[in-house]
């Protein structure tokens, strides 16, 4: 017996006619005759052994369930290959969707990690800001407090301090630079750079 049974349309038609009449045992002979070539076809398209076995099995299940639609003058093997091809295509589309979903999930997880690390960095920055504020001379701390905690504008602060609004803006600019330098230094030290 050759390794792949021949594709004998007349003997297939006789077996199919028997199955269509209710002799379901005849389908086992069709499976025996076409299993190896269908499995080889699937394995060429989808070289994952357990999936090839699974889709080969699904091919024969589908064929059995839809055998009443089979035209007896057609090639049963060609019909099985068409079924198998559609099942392989469906599997590849499903796999592609899963891969895209996994990629999106990985990207979202990375984004979450980045947001978490940014939050951690902001917590560190806020802590270092408080430390750096304590290092400022008392009048500069009071100036920062009036501007940023109490929300007073430059004109109001200038009037309270009996200075020009320009002096307030320039002084606050210098204080912000000093605070930024202090915070960056503390962050470098805390992260071991």
mmCIF file with all atom_site columns, N, CA and C in Angstrom, residues 78-124:
data_model
loop_
_atom_site.group_PDB
_atom_site.id
_atom_site.type_symbol
_atom_site.label_atom_id
_atom_site.label_alt_id
_atom_site.label_comp_id
_atom_site.label_asym_id
_atom_site.label_entity_id
_atom_site.label_seq_id
_atom_site.pdbx_PDB_ins_code
_atom_site.Cartn_x
_atom_site.Cartn_y
_atom_site.Cartn_z
_atom_site.occupancy
_atom_site.B_iso_or_equiv
_atom_site.pdbx_formal_charge
_atom_site.auth_seq_id
_atom_site.auth_comp_id
_atom_site.auth_asym_id
_atom_site.auth_atom_id
_atom_site.pdbx_PDB_model_num
ATOM 1   N N  . UNK A 1 78  ? -10.018 17.346 -2.336 1.00 0.00 ? 78  UNK A N  1
ATOM 2   C CA . UNK A 1 78  ? -9.969  18.791 -2.606 1.00 0.00 ? 78  UNK A CA 1
ATOM 3   C C  . UNK A 1 78  ? -10.910 19.537 -1.655 1.00 0.00 ? 78  UNK A C  1
ATOM 4   N N  . UNK A 1 79  ? -12.084 18.935 -1.388 1.00 0.00 ? 79  UNK A N  1
ATOM 5   C CA . UNK A 1 79  ? -13.037 19.551 -0.468 1.00 0.00 ? 79  UNK A CA 1
ATOM 6   C C  . UNK A 1 79  ? -12.447 19.609 0.937  1.00 0.00 ? 79  UNK A C  1
ATOM 7   N N  . UNK A 1 80  ? -11.801 18.501 1.358  1.00 0.00 ? 80  UNK A N  1
ATOM 8   C CA . UNK A 1 80  ? -11.157 18.482 2.680  1.00 0.00 ? 80  UNK A CA 1
ATOM 9   C C  . UNK A 1 80  ? -10.054 19.542 2.769  1.00 0.00 ? 80  UNK A C  1
ATOM 10  N N  . UNK A 1 81  ? -9.289  19.671 1.676  1.00 0.00 ? 81  UNK A N  1
ATOM 11  C CA . UNK A 1 81  ? -8.217  20.682 1.675  1.00 0.00 ? 81  UNK A CA 1
ATOM 12  C C  . UNK A 1 81  ? -8.792  22.087 1.781  1.00 0.00 ? 81  UNK A C  1
ATOM 13  N N  . UNK A 1 82  ? -9.913  22.338 1.121  1.00 0.00 ? 82  UNK A N  1
ATOM 14  C CA . UNK A 1 82  ? -10.548 23.657 1.194  1.00 0.00 ? 82  UNK A CA 1
ATOM 15  C C  . UNK A 1 82  ? -11.027 23.939 2.623  1.00 0.00 ? 82  UNK A C  1
ATOM 16  N N  . UNK A 1 83  ? -11.611 22.922 3.252  1.00 0.00 ? 83  UNK A N  1
ATOM 17  C CA . UNK A 1 83  ? -12.043 23.067 4.652  1.00 0.00 ? 83  UNK A CA 1
ATOM 18  C C  . UNK A 1 83  ? -10.831 23.340 5.539  1.00 0.00 ? 83  UNK A C  1
ATOM 19  N N  . UNK A 1 84  ? -9.789  22.540 5.358  1.00 0.00 ? 84  UNK A N  1
ATOM 20  C CA . UNK A 1 84  ? -8.573  22.688 6.167  1.00 0.00 ? 84  UNK A CA 1
ATOM 21  C C  . UNK A 1 84  ? -7.960  24.068 5.952  1.00 0.00 ? 84  UNK A C  1
ATOM 22  N N  . UNK A 1 85  ? -7.920  24.526 4.697  1.00 0.00 ? 85  UNK A N  1
ATOM 23  C CA . UNK A 1 85  ? -7.357  25.841 4.405  1.00 0.00 ? 85  UNK A CA 1
ATOM 24  C C  . UNK A 1 85  ? -8.116  26.936 5.155  1.00 0.00 ? 85  UNK A C  1
ATOM 25  N N  . UNK A 1 86  ? -9.446  26.858 5.149  1.00 0.00 ? 86  UNK A N  1
ATOM 26  C CA . UNK A 1 86  ? -10.257 27.859 5.861  1.00 0.00 ? 86  UNK A CA 1
ATOM 27  C C  . UNK A 1 86  ? -10.016 27.806 7.366  1.00 0.00 ? 86  UNK A C  1
ATOM 28  N N  . UNK A 1 87  ? -9.880  26.609 7.907  1.00 0.00 ? 87  UNK A N  1
ATOM 29  C CA . UNK A 1 87  ? -9.609  26.480 9.341  1.00 0.00 ? 87  UNK A CA 1
ATOM 30  C C  . UNK A 1 87  ? -8.228  27.032 9.696  1.00 0.00 ? 87  UNK A C  1
ATOM 31  N N  . UNK A 1 88  ? -7.240  26.766 8.839  1.00 0.00 ? 88  UNK A N  1
ATOM 32  C CA . UNK A 1 88  ? -5.894  27.305 9.065  1.00 0.00 ? 88  UNK A CA 1
ATOM 33  C C  . UNK A 1 88  ? -5.933  28.833 8.996  1.00 0.00 ? 88  UNK A C  1
ATOM 34  N N  . UNK A 1 89  ? -6.619  29.357 7.988  1.00 0.00 ? 89  UNK A N  1
ATOM 35  C CA . UNK A 1 89  ? -6.722  30.821 7.838  1.00 0.00 ? 89  UNK A CA 1
ATOM 36  C C  . UNK A 1 89  ? -7.381  31.431 9.072  1.00 0.00 ? 89  UNK A C  1
ATOM 37  N N  . UNK A 1 90  ? -8.452  30.814 9.556  1.00 0.00 ? 90  UNK A N  1
ATOM 38  C CA . UNK A 1 90  ? -9.138  31.309 10.757 1.00 0.00 ? 90  UNK A CA 1
ATOM 39  C C  . UNK A 1 90  ? -8.188  31.299 11.951 1.00 0.00 ? 90  UNK A C  1
ATOM 40  N N  . UNK A 1 91  ? -7.413  30.223 12.085 1.00 0.00 ? 91  UNK A N  1
ATOM 41  C CA . UNK A 1 91  ? -6.461  30.103 13.195 1.00 0.00 ? 91  UNK A CA 1
ATOM 42  C C  . UNK A 1 91  ? -5.381  31.175 13.109 1.00 0.00 ? 91  UNK A C  1
ATOM 43  N N  . UNK A 1 92  ? -4.877  31.417 11.902 1.00 0.00 ? 92  UNK A N  1
ATOM 44  C CA . UNK A 1 92  ? -3.844  32.440 11.729 1.00 0.00 ? 92  UNK A CA 1
ATOM 45  C C  . UNK A 1 92  ? -4.392  33.838 12.027 1.00 0.00 ? 92  UNK A C  1
ATOM 46  N N  . UNK A 1 93  ? -5.622  34.102 11.620 1.00 0.00 ? 93  UNK A N  1
ATOM 47  C CA . UNK A 1 93  ? -6.254  35.393 11.940 1.00 0.00 ? 93  UNK A CA 1
ATOM 48  C C  . UNK A 1 93  ? -6.434  35.541 13.448 1.00 0.00 ? 93  UNK A C  1
ATOM 49  N N  . UNK A 1 94  ? -6.872  34.466 14.096 1.00 0.00 ? 94  UNK A N  1
ATOM 50  C CA . UNK A 1 94  ? -7.040  34.494 15.556 1.00 0.00 ? 94  UNK A CA 1
ATOM 51  C C  . UNK A 1 94  ? -5.698  34.743 16.233 1.00 0.00 ? 94  UNK A C  1
ATOM 52  N N  . UNK A 1 95  ? -4.666  34.053 15.755 1.00 0.00 ? 95  UNK A N  1
ATOM 53  C CA . UNK A 1 95  ? -3.330  34.215 16.312 1.00 0.00 ? 95  UNK A CA 1
ATOM 54  C C  . UNK A 1 95  ? -2.847  35.655 16.127 1.00 0.00 ? 95  UNK A C  1
ATOM 55  N N  . UNK A 1 96  ? -3.100  36.221 14.945 1.00 0.00 ? 96  UNK A N  1
ATOM 56  C CA . UNK A 1 96  ? -2.714  37.617 14.683 1.00 0.00 ? 96  UNK A CA 1
ATOM 57  C C  . UNK A 1 96  ? -3.409  38.570 15.628 1.00 0.00 ? 96  UNK A C  1
ATOM 58  N N  . UNK A 1 97  ? -4.715  38.340 15.870 1.00 0.00 ? 97  UNK A N  1
ATOM 59  C CA . UNK A 1 97  ? -5.449  39.195 16.815 1.00 0.00 ? 97  UNK A CA 1
ATOM 60  C C  . UNK A 1 97  ? -4.859  39.066 18.212 1.00 0.00 ? 97  UNK A C  1
ATOM 61  N N  . UNK A 1 98  ? -4.568  37.828 18.613 1.00 0.00 ? 98  UNK A N  1
ATOM 62  C CA . UNK A 1 98  ? -3.980  37.615 19.943 1.00 0.00 ? 98  UNK A CA 1
ATOM 63  C C  . UNK A 1 98  ? -2.640  38.318 20.075 1.00 0.00 ? 98  UNK A C  1
ATOM 64  N N  . UNK A 1 99  ? -1.824  38.236 19.008 1.00 0.00 ? 99  UNK A N  1
ATOM 65  C CA . UNK A 1 99  ? -0.513  38.892 19.051 1.00 0.00 ? 99  UNK A CA 1
ATOM 66  C C  . UNK A 1 99  ? -0.675  40.403 19.170 1.00 0.00 ? 99  UNK A C  1
ATOM 67  N N  . UNK A 1 100 ? -1.627  40.971 18.399 1.00 0.00 ? 100 UNK A N  1
ATOM 68  C CA . UNK A 1 100 ? -1.870  42.420 18.497 1.00 0.00 ? 100 UNK A CA 1
ATOM 69  C C  . UNK A 1 100 ? -2.359  42.783 19.888 1.00 0.00 ? 100 UNK A C  1
ATOM 70  N N  . UNK A 1 101 ? -3.253  41.949 20.450 1.00 0.00 ? 101 UNK A N  1
ATOM 71  C CA . UNK A 1 101 ? -3.746  42.219 21.805 1.00 0.00 ? 101 UNK A CA 1
ATOM 72  C C  . UNK A 1 101 ? -2.619  42.122 22.828 1.00 0.00 ? 101 UNK A C  1
ATOM 73  N N  . UNK A 1 102 ? -1.743  41.130 22.668 1.00 0.00 ? 102 UNK A N  1
ATOM 74  C CA . UNK A 1 102 ? -0.605  41.001 23.583 1.00 0.00 ? 102 UNK A CA 1
ATOM 75  C C  . UNK A 1 102 ? 0.325   42.196 23.465 1.00 0.00 ? 102 UNK A C  1
ATOM 76  N N  . UNK A 1 103 ? 0.546   42.639 22.240 1.00 0.00 ? 103 UNK A N  1
ATOM 77  C CA . UNK A 1 103 ? 1.405   43.810 22.034 1.00 0.00 ? 103 UNK A CA 1
ATOM 78  C C  . UNK A 1 103 ? 0.798   45.030 22.710 1.00 0.00 ? 103 UNK A C  1
ATOM 79  N N  . UNK A 1 104 ? -0.530  45.222 22.524 1.00 0.00 ? 104 UNK A N  1
ATOM 80  C CA . UNK A 1 104 ? -1.198  46.358 23.180 1.00 0.00 ? 104 UNK A CA 1
ATOM 81  C C  . UNK A 1 104 ? -1.109  46.230 24.695 1.00 0.00 ? 104 UNK A C  1
ATOM 82  N N  . UNK A 1 105 ? -1.285  45.012 25.207 1.00 0.00 ? 105 UNK A N  1
ATOM 83  C CA . UNK A 1 105 ? -1.199  44.791 26.649 1.00 0.00 ? 105 UNK A CA 1
ATOM 84  C C  . UNK A 1 105 ? 0.200   45.123 27.155 1.00 0.00 ? 105 UNK A C  1
ATOM 85  N N  . UNK A 1 106 ? 1.220   44.653 26.437 1.00 0.00 ? 106 UNK A N  1
ATOM 86  C CA . UNK A 1 106 ? 2.598   44.947 26.847 1.00 0.00 ? 106 UNK A CA 1
ATOM 87  C C  . UNK A 1 106 ? 2.865   46.447 26.829 1.00 0.00 ? 106 UNK A C  1
ATOM 88  N N  . UNK A 1 107 ? 2.377   47.136 25.780 1.00 0.00 ? 107 UNK A N  1
ATOM 89  C CA . UNK A 1 107 ? 2.569   48.583 25.702 1.00 0.00 ? 107 UNK A CA 1
ATOM 90  C C  . UNK A 1 107 ? 1.877   49.278 26.863 1.00 0.00 ? 107 UNK A C  1
ATOM 91  N N  . UNK A 1 108 ? 0.662   48.828 27.187 1.00 0.00 ? 108 UNK A N  1
ATOM 92  C CA . UNK A 1 108 ? -0.071  49.441 28.308 1.00 0.00 ? 108 UNK A CA 1
ATOM 93  C C  . UNK A 1 108 ? 0.650   49.182 29.625 1.00 0.00 ? 108 UNK A C  1
ATOM 94  N N  . UNK A 1 109 ? 1.183   47.962 29.794 1.00 0.00 ? 109 UNK A N  1
ATOM 95  C CA . UNK A 1 109 ? 1.927   47.664 31.021 1.00 0.00 ? 109 UNK A CA 1
ATOM 96  C C  . UNK A 1 109 ? 3.162   48.552 31.138 1.00 0.00 ? 109 UNK A C  1
ATOM 97  N N  . UNK A 1 110 ? 3.843   48.780 30.013 1.00 0.00 ? 110 UNK A N  1
ATOM 98  C CA . UNK A 1 110 ? 5.009   49.662 30.020 1.00 0.00 ? 110 UNK A CA 1
ATOM 99  C C  . UNK A 1 110 ? 4.574   51.084 30.377 1.00 0.00 ? 110 UNK A C  1
ATOM 100 N N  . UNK A 1 111 ? 3.451   51.528 29.778 1.00 0.00 ? 111 UNK A N  1
ATOM 101 C CA . UNK A 1 111 ? 2.949   52.872 30.097 1.00 0.00 ? 111 UNK A CA 1
ATOM 102 C C  . UNK A 1 111 ? 2.609   53.004 31.576 1.00 0.00 ? 111 UNK A C  1
ATOM 103 N N  . UNK A 1 112 ? 2.006   51.960 32.148 1.00 0.00 ? 112 UNK A N  1
ATOM 104 C CA . UNK A 1 112 ? 1.679   51.983 33.582 1.00 0.00 ? 112 UNK A CA 1
ATOM 105 C C  . UNK A 1 112 ? 2.965   52.091 34.399 1.00 0.00 ? 112 UNK A C  1
ATOM 106 N N  . UNK A 1 113 ? 3.981   51.297 34.032 1.00 0.00 ? 113 UNK A N  1
ATOM 107 C CA . UNK A 1 113 ? 5.252   51.355 34.750 1.00 0.00 ? 113 UNK A CA 1
ATOM 108 C C  . UNK A 1 113 ? 5.882   52.740 34.642 1.00 0.00 ? 113 UNK A C  1
ATOM 109 N N  . UNK A 1 114 ? 5.803   53.337 33.459 1.00 0.00 ? 114 UNK A N  1
ATOM 110 C CA . UNK A 1 114 ? 6.359   54.684 33.274 1.00 0.00 ? 114 UNK A CA 1
ATOM 111 C C  . UNK A 1 114 ? 5.598   55.674 34.140 1.00 0.00 ? 114 UNK A C  1
ATOM 112 N N  . UNK A 1 115 ? 4.250   55.580 34.126 1.00 0.00 ? 115 UNK A N  1
ATOM 113 C CA . UNK A 1 115 ? 3.457   56.510 34.951 1.00 0.00 ? 115 UNK A CA 1
ATOM 114 C C  . UNK A 1 115 ? 3.772   56.329 36.431 1.00 0.00 ? 115 UNK A C  1
ATOM 115 N N  . UNK A 1 116 ? 3.916   55.044 36.836 1.00 0.00 ? 116 UNK A N  1
ATOM 116 C CA . UNK A 1 116 ? 4.252   54.784 38.243 1.00 0.00 ? 116 UNK A CA 1
ATOM 117 C C  . UNK A 1 116 ? 5.613   55.369 38.593 1.00 0.00 ? 116 UNK A C  1
ATOM 118 N N  . UNK A 1 117 ? 6.595   55.193 37.699 1.00 0.00 ? 117 UNK A N  1
ATOM 119 C CA . UNK A 1 117 ? 7.927   55.723 37.993 1.00 0.00 ? 117 UNK A CA 1
ATOM 120 C C  . UNK A 1 117 ? 7.897   57.248 37.983 1.00 0.00 ? 117 UNK A C  1
ATOM 121 N N  . UNK A 1 118 ? 7.056   57.844 37.089 1.00 0.00 ? 118 UNK A N  1
ATOM 122 C CA . UNK A 1 118 ? 6.922   59.304 37.097 1.00 0.00 ? 118 UNK A CA 1
ATOM 123 C C  . UNK A 1 118 ? 6.294   59.770 38.399 1.00 0.00 ? 118 UNK A C  1
ATOM 124 N N  . UNK A 1 119 ? 5.279   59.009 38.884 1.00 0.00 ? 119 UNK A N  1
ATOM 125 C CA . UNK A 1 119 ? 4.671   59.362 40.179 1.00 0.00 ? 119 UNK A CA 1
ATOM 126 C C  . UNK A 1 119 ? 5.711   59.290 41.280 1.00 0.00 ? 119 UNK A C  1
ATOM 127 N N  . UNK A 1 120 ? 6.511   58.194 41.259 1.00 0.00 ? 120 UNK A N  1
ATOM 128 C CA . UNK A 1 120 ? 7.564   58.046 42.265 1.00 0.00 ? 120 UNK A CA 1
ATOM 129 C C  . UNK A 1 120 ? 8.540   59.208 42.181 1.00 0.00 ? 120 UNK A C  1
ATOM 130 N N  . UNK A 1 121 ? 8.903   59.591 40.945 1.00 0.00 ? 121 UNK A N  1
ATOM 131 C CA . UNK A 1 121 ? 9.828   60.706 40.766 1.00 0.00 ? 121 UNK A CA 1
ATOM 132 C C  . UNK A 1 121 ? 9.208   61.995 41.271 1.00 0.00 ? 121 UNK A C  1
ATOM 133 N N  . UNK A 1 122 ? 7.887   62.168 41.039 1.00 0.00 ? 122 UNK A N  1
ATOM 134 C CA . UNK A 1 122 ? 7.213   63.380 41.522 1.00 0.00 ? 122 UNK A CA 1
ATOM 135 C C  . UNK A 1 122 ? 7.174   63.402 43.046 1.00 0.00 ? 122 UNK A C  1
ATOM 136 N N  . UNK A 1 123 ? 6.954   62.226 43.660 1.00 0.00 ? 123 UNK A N  1
ATOM 137 C CA . UNK A 1 123 ? 6.962   62.150 45.126 1.00 0.00 ? 123 UNK A CA 1
ATOM 138 C C  . UNK A 1 123 ? 8.346   62.528 45.644 1.00 0.00 ? 123 UNK A C  1
ATOM 139 N N  . UNK A 1 124 ? 9.387   61.969 44.991 1.00 0.00 ? 124 UNK A N  1
ATOM 140 C CA . UNK A 1 124 ? 10.760  62.311 45.374 1.00 0.00 ? 124 UNK A CA 1
ATOM 141 C C  . UNK A 1 124 ? 11.000  63.797 45.195 1.00 0.00 ? 124 UNK A C  1
#
